[in-house]
């Protein structure tokens, strides 16, 4: 580019970006002597936020107003300052329950406003943190995560705020008239979350409380079946935890508890992040077609309760009368659409299934792959299962510390031991999955040898 030549659009964009960054850095100033800094970021403060750069006198005045106006709930709209209206988006998960949330309408652009119990508006989270003298949202470390999880559950929220699933009615509307006649209420289920060694790990705490929040939001009252050493840790999070023992012992205890209550048992893993249904009639020849079909399909985000009700209605309406229902075992929607919508001899994943009063139980000799054996037991006793290949889970597995991950060994010998047990117990049904190594299996009930 010659001297004096106009800069290209890309170069101009980079220059503007650098200028914007430099300007924002100039506007960040350290608190002056006698001023109150943010307790969580005392070294640098944004200059545009007047309160953080204001005097200690202003902070003391705000805290006095807070002391003079104690409230446990937010102000009703009739007491809000002028120029603020309610907003349809979910309130932030970090916002204290005694603060109201609205939109300021007197600005050119809508501005989120947080109305305090003393009728003052604030626009920034760090300002409210400074007034309250504490950090809002999940704190650092395990202790901070525990406090945040318990507070959020008490508010009926997940880790980041309200649980969102708005397609339950659409899913249930897909049932036929005969299936709707078998549609159960949420009270017909015993929801059991199978977990172990997650309540003292930050990532595990987040996953667990999200599962609990989604179940509660849909009307369920789950029971957590956990290892003996972790019972109190789970209870301190606000969960209804009982001693379950080992993996299969915990699963069997949940089945027994459901039988006592004469309810269907829904077993749920502690690291599911969402339930999704792909509404389409297409059955594709390969994964490439399946991926394209998945993009065209209507994707319904569901509550766990709606997924369980849907499965049980279809199970009870089926002429084969299966007693075990589940979801597609992988999160790959393109692969799922390569299968027929309903399977009757397929593997049922242990992460989420509905068990309807069968005497089948988990084999306590297994510490891994117990769901393969459980599926085979149902096929042996009842002749069929029901797997919905349009219902998929988003799940965190191998990278999630605790749970079944702590049962695996780096060399994979425990999984190979489980495979040998399955092959001896169910001859011909289980073969090694050549494309995924010798620690994974393929199940084919039709190949069973008598």
Short mmCIF file of C-alpha atoms in Angstrom, two decimals:
data_model
loop_
_atom_site.label_atom_id
_atom_site.label_comp_id
_atom_site.label_asym_id
_atom_site.label_seq_id
_atom_site.Cartn_x
_atom_site.Cartn_y
_atom_site.Cartn_z
CA UNK A 1 0.00 0.00 0.00
CA UNK A 2 1.51 3.32 -1.04
CA UNK A 3 1.91 6.33 1.16
CA UNK A 4 -1.34 8.14 1.51
CA UNK A 5 -3.34 5.26 0.01
CA UNK A 6 -6.68 4.54 1.72
CA UNK A 7 -6.61 1.66 4.21
CA UNK A 8 -8.50 -1.50 3.35
CA UNK A 9 -11.73 -2.37 5.20
CA UNK A 10 -9.98 -5.17 7.05
CA UNK A 11 -7.09 -2.89 8.11
CA UNK A 12 -9.55 -0.18 9.17
CA UNK A 13 -11.46 -2.73 11.25
CA UNK A 14 -8.27 -3.85 13.00
CA UNK A 15 -7.24 -0.23 13.66
CA UNK A 16 -10.70 0.57 15.08
CA UNK A 17 -10.56 -2.54 17.23
CA UNK A 18 -7.16 -1.55 18.63
CA UNK A 19 -8.37 1.99 19.28
CA UNK A 20 -11.46 0.67 21.10
CA UNK A 21 -9.34 -1.59 23.27
CA UNK A 22 -6.91 1.23 24.06
CA UNK A 23 -9.81 3.53 24.93
CA UNK A 24 -11.40 0.96 27.24
CA UNK A 25 -8.05 0.43 28.97
CA UNK A 26 -7.68 4.19 29.53
CA UNK A 27 -11.13 4.26 31.09
CA UNK A 28 -10.21 1.60 33.62
CA UNK A 29 -8.81 3.40 36.65
CA UNK A 30 -7.65 2.40 40.06
CA UNK A 31 -9.73 3.61 43.03
CA UNK A 32 -8.62 6.93 44.40
CA UNK A 33 -7.67 7.36 48.02
CA UNK A 34 -10.72 7.21 50.24
CA UNK A 35 -12.91 5.56 47.61
CA UNK A 36 -14.57 2.17 47.95
CA UNK A 37 -13.29 -0.41 45.51
CA UNK A 38 -15.13 -3.54 44.41
CA UNK A 39 -14.34 -6.21 47.05
CA UNK A 40 -13.76 -8.79 44.30
CA UNK A 41 -11.80 -6.60 41.84
CA UNK A 42 -10.10 -3.98 44.04
CA UNK A 43 -7.22 -3.29 41.68
CA UNK A 44 -9.07 -2.10 38.55
CA UNK A 45 -12.48 -0.51 38.19
CA UNK A 46 -14.54 0.50 35.11
CA UNK A 47 -14.68 4.31 35.08
CA UNK A 48 -18.10 4.44 33.37
CA UNK A 49 -19.67 2.81 36.42
CA UNK A 50 -20.15 5.90 38.57
CA UNK A 51 -20.82 4.03 41.81
CA UNK A 52 -17.57 2.06 41.83
CA UNK A 53 -15.59 5.26 41.41
CA UNK A 54 -17.70 7.26 43.82
CA UNK A 55 -17.01 7.97 47.46
CA UNK A 56 -17.26 5.81 50.54
CA UNK A 57 -20.07 8.15 51.62
CA UNK A 58 -22.26 6.96 48.72
CA UNK A 59 -21.59 3.32 49.56
CA UNK A 60 -22.44 3.89 53.23
CA UNK A 61 -25.68 5.63 52.22
CA UNK A 62 -26.73 2.68 50.03
CA UNK A 63 -25.97 0.20 52.81
CA UNK A 64 -28.00 2.28 55.28
CA UNK A 65 -30.96 2.20 52.90
CA UNK A 66 -30.54 -1.57 52.63
CA UNK A 67 -30.61 -1.92 56.43
CA UNK A 68 -33.69 0.30 56.67
CA UNK A 69 -35.63 -1.69 54.05
CA UNK A 70 -35.32 -5.38 54.88
CA UNK A 71 -37.29 -7.54 52.43
CA UNK A 72 -37.19 -11.20 51.45
CA UNK A 73 -39.13 -10.70 48.22
CA UNK A 74 -38.93 -8.22 45.35
CA UNK A 75 -40.98 -5.04 45.23
CA UNK A 76 -44.30 -5.33 43.39
CA UNK A 77 -44.46 -3.52 40.06
CA UNK A 78 -46.69 -0.82 41.55
CA UNK A 79 -43.76 0.35 43.68
CA UNK A 80 -41.15 0.41 40.93
CA UNK A 81 -39.56 3.69 39.84
CA UNK A 82 -41.12 5.40 36.82
CA UNK A 83 -39.90 4.37 33.40
CA UNK A 84 -39.40 0.67 34.17
CA UNK A 85 -41.56 -2.16 32.89
CA UNK A 86 -41.49 -5.96 33.35
CA UNK A 87 -39.47 -8.08 30.95
CA UNK A 88 -40.33 -11.47 29.47
CA UNK A 89 -36.79 -12.90 29.53
CA UNK A 90 -35.80 -15.01 32.58
CA UNK A 91 -34.35 -13.06 35.48
CA UNK A 92 -30.60 -13.54 36.00
CA UNK A 93 -29.74 -16.46 38.21
CA UNK A 94 -27.32 -14.38 40.26
CA UNK A 95 -29.85 -11.65 41.16
CA UNK A 96 -30.96 -11.77 44.82
CA UNK A 97 -34.61 -12.68 45.32
CA UNK A 98 -35.41 -9.34 46.99
CA UNK A 99 -34.36 -7.42 43.85
CA UNK A 100 -36.89 -6.91 41.05
CA UNK A 101 -35.90 -7.20 37.40
CA UNK A 102 -37.18 -5.01 34.58
CA UNK A 103 -36.33 -2.93 31.53
CA UNK A 104 -35.77 0.82 31.61
CA UNK A 105 -37.82 2.36 28.81
CA UNK A 106 -36.56 5.95 28.95
CA UNK A 107 -33.32 5.09 27.12
CA UNK A 108 -32.89 4.85 23.36
CA UNK A 109 -31.89 1.20 23.81
CA UNK A 110 -33.63 -1.08 26.35
CA UNK A 111 -31.51 -1.26 29.49
CA UNK A 112 -31.79 -4.00 32.08
CA UNK A 113 -32.61 -2.54 35.48
CA UNK A 114 -32.32 -4.17 38.90
CA UNK A 115 -34.70 -2.55 41.41
CA UNK A 116 -33.57 -2.74 45.02
CA UNK A 117 -35.93 -3.07 48.03
CA UNK A 118 -35.26 0.64 48.69
CA UNK A 119 -36.63 1.56 45.22
CA UNK A 120 -33.29 2.48 43.69
CA UNK A 121 -32.29 1.20 40.24
CA UNK A 122 -28.91 -0.36 39.49
CA UNK A 123 -27.62 -1.53 36.16
CA UNK A 124 -24.50 -3.53 36.95
CA UNK A 125 -23.91 -6.72 38.86
CA UNK A 126 -20.64 -5.52 40.39
CA UNK A 127 -22.40 -2.51 41.91
CA UNK A 128 -24.90 -4.74 43.69
CA UNK A 129 -22.05 -6.99 44.83
CA UNK A 130 -20.28 -3.97 46.31
CA UNK A 131 -23.37 -2.86 48.22
CA UNK A 132 -24.10 -6.35 49.55
CA UNK A 133 -20.44 -6.97 50.33
CA UNK A 134 -20.39 -10.41 48.75
CA UNK A 135 -19.98 -12.08 45.40
CA UNK A 136 -23.13 -13.12 43.59
CA UNK A 137 -23.22 -16.29 41.55
CA UNK A 138 -21.12 -19.43 41.95
CA UNK A 139 -18.12 -18.69 44.12
CA UNK A 140 -14.66 -20.03 43.55
CA UNK A 141 -13.79 -23.55 44.67
CA UNK A 142 -15.90 -26.40 45.96
CA UNK A 143 -17.29 -24.52 48.99
CA UNK A 144 -18.49 -21.65 46.80
CA UNK A 145 -20.09 -24.11 44.39
CA UNK A 146 -21.92 -25.85 47.24
CA UNK A 147 -23.32 -22.59 48.59
CA UNK A 148 -24.41 -21.48 45.12
CA UNK A 149 -26.02 -24.84 44.32
CA UNK A 150 -28.06 -24.85 47.51
CA UNK A 151 -29.18 -21.23 47.05
CA UNK A 152 -30.21 -21.85 43.44
CA UNK A 153 -32.20 -24.97 44.28
CA UNK A 154 -34.03 -23.11 47.03
CA UNK A 155 -35.02 -20.54 44.42
CA UNK A 156 -36.13 -23.25 42.00
CA UNK A 157 -33.30 -22.48 39.56
CA UNK A 158 -30.59 -24.47 37.84
CA UNK A 159 -26.93 -23.49 37.93
CA UNK A 160 -27.37 -20.58 35.50
CA UNK A 161 -31.01 -19.71 36.11
CA UNK A 162 -34.50 -21.04 35.36
CA UNK A 163 -34.80 -24.41 33.59
CA UNK A 164 -36.05 -24.10 30.02
CA UNK A 165 -38.14 -26.76 28.29
CA UNK A 166 -41.19 -25.52 26.45
CA UNK A 167 -42.11 -28.42 24.18
CA UNK A 168 -43.63 -31.00 26.55
CA UNK A 169 -47.16 -30.49 25.23
CA UNK A 170 -45.97 -30.85 21.63
CA UNK A 171 -44.35 -34.19 22.43
CA UNK A 172 -47.39 -35.59 24.23
CA UNK A 173 -49.62 -34.41 21.38
CA UNK A 174 -47.76 -36.86 19.11
CA UNK A 175 -49.26 -39.83 20.99
CA UNK A 176 -52.12 -41.72 19.39
CA UNK A 177 -55.56 -41.87 20.97
CA UNK A 178 -54.90 -45.32 22.45
CA UNK A 179 -51.50 -44.20 23.79
CA UNK A 180 -53.01 -41.08 25.37
CA UNK A 181 -55.41 -43.40 27.23
CA UNK A 182 -52.32 -44.84 28.98
CA UNK A 183 -50.64 -41.47 29.62
CA UNK A 184 -49.65 -41.40 33.32
CA UNK A 185 -49.39 -38.46 35.66
CA UNK A 186 -46.08 -37.48 37.25
CA UNK A 187 -47.30 -39.06 40.51
CA UNK A 188 -47.18 -42.50 38.84
CA UNK A 189 -43.37 -42.43 38.82
CA UNK A 190 -40.59 -42.94 41.32
CA UNK A 191 -37.68 -40.83 40.04
CA UNK A 192 -34.31 -42.18 41.14
CA UNK A 193 -31.02 -40.43 40.37
CA UNK A 194 -28.07 -42.82 40.53
CA UNK A 195 -24.91 -41.02 41.61
CA UNK A 196 -21.61 -41.43 43.43
CA UNK A 197 -18.69 -39.25 44.47
CA UNK A 198 -19.91 -36.13 42.67
CA UNK A 199 -20.92 -33.86 45.57
CA UNK A 200 -17.36 -32.84 46.48
CA UNK A 201 -16.26 -31.95 42.95
CA UNK A 202 -17.14 -28.54 41.51
CA UNK A 203 -18.09 -29.87 38.08
CA UNK A 204 -20.06 -32.71 39.66
CA UNK A 205 -21.96 -30.31 41.93
CA UNK A 206 -23.01 -28.24 38.92
CA UNK A 207 -24.20 -31.31 36.98
CA UNK A 208 -26.09 -32.76 39.94
CA UNK A 209 -27.94 -29.60 40.83
CA UNK A 210 -28.96 -29.07 37.19
CA UNK A 211 -30.50 -32.56 37.05
CA UNK A 212 -32.28 -31.93 40.36
CA UNK A 213 -33.54 -28.54 39.19
CA UNK A 214 -34.93 -29.94 35.92
CA UNK A 215 -36.74 -32.74 37.73
CA UNK A 216 -38.21 -30.37 40.32
CA UNK A 217 -39.26 -27.85 37.69
CA UNK A 218 -41.26 -30.59 35.94
CA UNK A 219 -43.02 -31.63 39.15
CA UNK A 220 -40.92 -34.63 40.20
CA UNK A 221 -39.55 -35.32 43.68
CA UNK A 222 -36.37 -37.30 42.99
CA UNK A 223 -34.48 -39.51 45.40
CA UNK A 224 -30.71 -39.71 45.06
CA UNK A 225 -29.14 -43.15 45.52
CA UNK A 226 -25.49 -42.54 46.34
CA UNK A 227 -22.43 -44.20 47.84
CA UNK A 228 -22.30 -44.43 51.63
CA UNK A 229 -19.39 -42.01 52.10
CA UNK A 230 -21.08 -39.24 50.11
CA UNK A 231 -24.59 -39.27 51.59
CA UNK A 232 -24.08 -36.25 53.86
CA UNK A 233 -22.34 -34.27 51.11
CA UNK A 234 -25.33 -34.72 48.82
CA UNK A 235 -27.75 -33.81 51.58
CA UNK A 236 -25.83 -30.59 52.27
CA UNK A 237 -26.61 -29.58 48.70
CA UNK A 238 -30.33 -29.85 49.50
CA UNK A 239 -30.82 -33.22 47.80
CA UNK A 240 -32.94 -36.08 49.15
CA UNK A 241 -30.09 -38.60 49.30
CA UNK A 242 -30.14 -42.17 50.61
CA UNK A 243 -27.41 -44.78 50.88
CA UNK A 244 -27.46 -46.91 47.77
CA UNK A 245 -24.21 -48.87 48.03
CA UNK A 246 -22.51 -49.95 44.81
CA UNK A 247 -23.84 -49.14 41.35
CA UNK A 248 -26.01 -52.22 40.85
CA UNK A 249 -27.05 -52.29 44.51
CA UNK A 250 -28.22 -48.67 44.21
CA UNK A 251 -30.15 -49.43 41.03
CA UNK A 252 -31.84 -52.45 42.59
CA UNK A 253 -32.73 -50.50 45.73
CA UNK A 254 -34.43 -47.87 43.56
CA UNK A 255 -36.40 -50.59 41.74
CA UNK A 256 -37.44 -52.10 45.08
CA UNK A 257 -38.55 -48.72 46.44
CA UNK A 258 -40.65 -48.11 43.33
CA UNK A 259 -42.23 -51.55 43.66
CA UNK A 260 -43.19 -50.84 47.27
CA UNK A 261 -44.92 -47.64 46.15
CA UNK A 262 -46.52 -49.50 43.20
CA UNK A 263 -45.00 -46.97 40.82
CA UNK A 264 -42.98 -47.12 37.63
CA UNK A 265 -39.29 -46.51 38.28
CA UNK A 266 -37.43 -43.88 36.26
CA UNK A 267 -33.67 -44.06 36.70
CA UNK A 268 -31.66 -40.99 35.75
CA UNK A 269 -27.91 -40.37 35.54
CA UNK A 270 -26.50 -37.39 37.39
CA UNK A 271 -24.83 -35.77 34.39
CA UNK A 272 -27.62 -35.32 31.82
CA UNK A 273 -27.82 -31.79 30.49
CA UNK A 274 -30.89 -32.05 28.22
CA UNK A 275 -33.60 -34.30 26.75
CA UNK A 276 -34.38 -33.75 23.05
CA UNK A 277 -36.88 -35.27 20.63
CA UNK A 278 -36.43 -35.10 16.84
CA UNK A 279 -39.85 -35.04 15.22
CA UNK A 280 -39.57 -36.55 11.74
CA UNK A 281 -40.88 -39.57 9.84
CA UNK A 282 -37.67 -39.99 7.86
CA UNK A 283 -35.53 -43.14 8.18
CA UNK A 284 -32.21 -42.52 6.49
CA UNK A 285 -29.80 -44.84 4.70
CA UNK A 286 -26.59 -43.43 6.17
CA UNK A 287 -25.30 -40.87 8.62
CA UNK A 288 -24.87 -38.15 5.98
CA UNK A 289 -28.56 -38.34 5.10
CA UNK A 290 -29.34 -38.58 8.80
CA UNK A 291 -27.44 -35.39 9.61
CA UNK A 292 -29.34 -33.53 6.90
CA UNK A 293 -32.65 -34.96 8.12
CA UNK A 294 -31.85 -33.96 11.69
CA UNK A 295 -31.40 -30.35 10.58
CA UNK A 296 -34.81 -30.45 8.88
CA UNK A 297 -36.53 -32.14 11.81
CA UNK A 298 -38.39 -30.24 14.50
CA UNK A 299 -36.23 -30.43 17.63
CA UNK A 300 -38.20 -30.43 20.87
CA UNK A 301 -36.43 -29.69 24.13
CA UNK A 302 -38.19 -31.64 26.86
CA UNK A 303 -38.40 -32.05 30.58
CA UNK A 304 -37.34 -35.44 31.98
CA UNK A 305 -40.87 -35.97 33.26
CA UNK A 306 -42.42 -35.50 29.81
CA UNK A 307 -39.89 -37.95 28.34
CA UNK A 308 -40.79 -40.55 31.00
CA UNK A 309 -44.55 -40.07 30.52
CA UNK A 310 -44.17 -40.41 26.75
CA UNK A 311 -42.18 -43.65 27.04
CA UNK A 312 -44.52 -45.27 29.57
CA UNK A 313 -47.63 -44.38 27.55
CA UNK A 314 -46.15 -46.06 24.47
CA UNK A 315 -44.97 -49.07 26.49
CA UNK A 316 -48.39 -49.72 28.02
CA UNK A 317 -50.20 -49.22 24.72
CA UNK A 318 -47.85 -51.60 22.86
CA UNK A 319 -49.29 -55.07 22.08
CA UNK A 320 -45.93 -56.60 23.08
CA UNK A 321 -46.26 -55.14 26.61
CA UNK A 322 -42.58 -54.29 27.23
CA UNK A 323 -41.57 -53.52 30.79
CA UNK A 324 -38.46 -51.50 29.95
CA UNK A 325 -38.30 -48.34 27.85
CA UNK A 326 -35.44 -46.04 26.96
CA UNK A 327 -33.76 -43.64 24.56
CA UNK A 328 -31.24 -43.81 21.73
CA UNK A 329 -27.92 -44.63 23.41
CA UNK A 330 -25.80 -41.99 21.63
CA UNK A 331 -26.11 -38.25 21.21
CA UNK A 332 -25.62 -38.49 17.43
CA UNK A 333 -28.90 -37.42 15.84
CA UNK A 334 -27.72 -38.37 12.33
CA UNK A 335 -27.08 -41.93 13.47
CA UNK A 336 -30.40 -42.04 15.36
CA UNK A 337 -32.36 -41.16 12.24
CA UNK A 338 -30.83 -44.17 10.50
CA UNK A 339 -32.97 -46.38 12.75
CA UNK A 340 -36.73 -46.89 12.79
CA UNK A 341 -38.52 -44.68 15.28
CA UNK A 342 -39.19 -47.50 17.75
CA UNK A 343 -37.01 -50.53 18.44
CA UNK A 344 -38.15 -53.61 20.38
CA UNK A 345 -34.92 -55.65 20.71
CA UNK A 346 -32.35 -52.88 21.17
CA UNK A 347 -29.99 -52.03 23.98
CA UNK A 348 -31.56 -49.76 26.62
CA UNK A 349 -29.12 -47.23 28.04
CA UNK A 350 -28.87 -46.99 31.82
CA UNK A 351 -28.63 -43.19 31.81
CA UNK A 352 -32.39 -42.80 31.46
CA UNK A 353 -34.98 -45.56 31.39
CA UNK A 354 -38.50 -46.40 32.57
CA UNK A 355 -39.07 -49.72 34.35
CA UNK A 356 -42.70 -50.80 34.68
CA UNK A 357 -43.05 -53.39 37.44
CA UNK A 358 -40.85 -56.18 36.08
CA UNK A 359 -39.14 -58.66 38.44
CA UNK A 360 -35.88 -58.20 36.48
CA UNK A 361 -32.98 -56.83 38.51
CA UNK A 362 -29.38 -55.77 37.87
CA UNK A 363 -26.61 -58.34 38.13
CA UNK A 364 -24.51 -57.33 41.15
CA UNK A 365 -21.48 -59.13 39.72
CA UNK A 366 -21.12 -56.31 37.24
CA UNK A 367 -19.64 -52.89 38.02
CA UNK A 368 -19.69 -51.74 34.39
CA UNK A 369 -22.00 -52.48 31.43
CA UNK A 370 -24.74 -53.51 33.83
CA UNK A 371 -27.36 -51.94 31.54
CA UNK A 372 -26.50 -54.42 28.76
CA UNK A 373 -27.25 -57.31 31.08
CA UNK A 374 -30.42 -55.62 32.32
CA UNK A 375 -31.68 -55.24 28.74
CA UNK A 376 -30.95 -58.90 28.01
CA UNK A 377 -32.83 -59.94 31.16
CA UNK A 378 -35.91 -58.02 30.01
CA UNK A 379 -35.77 -59.55 26.53
CA UNK A 380 -35.41 -62.99 28.09
CA UNK A 381 -38.32 -62.49 30.50
CA UNK A 382 -40.74 -60.34 28.50
CA UNK A 383 -39.79 -60.81 24.86
CA UNK A 384 -39.35 -57.13 24.05
CA UNK A 385 -38.27 -53.68 25.20
CA UNK A 386 -39.18 -50.27 23.78
CA UNK A 387 -36.48 -47.88 22.61
CA UNK A 388 -37.43 -44.53 21.13
CA UNK A 389 -34.76 -43.71 18.56
CA UNK A 390 -35.97 -40.13 18.21
CA UNK A 391 -35.43 -39.32 21.88
CA UNK A 392 -31.82 -38.35 22.64
CA UNK A 393 -29.88 -37.21 25.67
CA UNK A 394 -27.01 -34.78 26.05
CA UNK A 395 -24.74 -36.41 28.63
CA UNK A 396 -21.27 -35.85 30.08
CA UNK A 397 -19.49 -39.18 30.57
CA UNK A 398 -15.80 -40.06 30.41
CA UNK A 399 -14.63 -36.50 31.17
CA UNK A 400 -16.90 -36.15 34.22
CA UNK A 401 -15.05 -36.93 37.43
CA UNK A 402 -16.65 -39.43 39.84
CA UNK A 403 -19.49 -41.90 39.17
CA UNK A 404 -18.82 -44.82 36.86
CA UNK A 405 -15.65 -43.09 35.63
CA UNK A 406 -13.98 -44.02 38.92
CA UNK A 407 -14.85 -47.68 38.27
CA UNK A 408 -12.87 -47.76 35.02
CA UNK A 409 -9.15 -48.44 34.89
CA UNK A 410 -6.76 -46.89 32.40
CA UNK A 411 -5.92 -50.25 30.82
CA UNK A 412 -9.61 -51.13 30.34
CA UNK A 413 -9.32 -54.51 32.07
CA UNK A 414 -12.47 -54.01 34.16
CA UNK A 415 -14.50 -53.41 31.03
CA UNK A 416 -13.02 -56.50 29.37
CA UNK A 417 -13.91 -58.49 32.50
CA UNK A 418 -17.51 -57.24 32.25
CA UNK A 419 -17.63 -58.22 28.57
CA UNK A 420 -16.42 -61.75 29.34
CA UNK A 421 -19.16 -62.07 31.96
CA UNK A 422 -21.82 -60.90 29.49
CA UNK A 423 -20.62 -63.31 26.81
CA UNK A 424 -20.68 -66.26 29.22
CA UNK A 425 -24.13 -65.38 30.56
CA UNK A 426 -25.71 -64.56 27.19
CA UNK A 427 -23.97 -66.68 24.51
CA UNK A 428 -23.98 -65.12 21.04
CA UNK A 429 -25.67 -61.88 22.10
CA UNK A 430 -22.60 -59.74 22.73
CA UNK A 431 -19.64 -59.32 20.39
CA UNK A 432 -16.74 -56.90 20.54
CA UNK A 433 -17.17 -53.67 18.63
CA UNK A 434 -14.30 -53.81 16.15
CA UNK A 435 -14.48 -50.14 15.26
CA UNK A 436 -14.26 -48.98 18.89
CA UNK A 437 -11.72 -51.36 20.40
CA UNK A 438 -12.04 -54.36 22.68
CA UNK A 439 -13.68 -52.49 25.57
CA UNK A 440 -16.96 -51.85 23.71
CA UNK A 441 -19.61 -54.34 22.62
CA UNK A 442 -22.38 -54.74 20.07
CA UNK A 443 -25.63 -56.32 21.23
CA UNK A 444 -27.77 -58.50 18.92
CA UNK A 445 -30.54 -60.46 20.63
CA UNK A 446 -31.31 -62.37 17.44
CA UNK A 447 -27.91 -64.02 17.55
CA UNK A 448 -28.53 -65.56 20.93
CA UNK A 449 -27.44 -69.17 21.20
CA UNK A 450 -29.54 -71.51 23.27
#
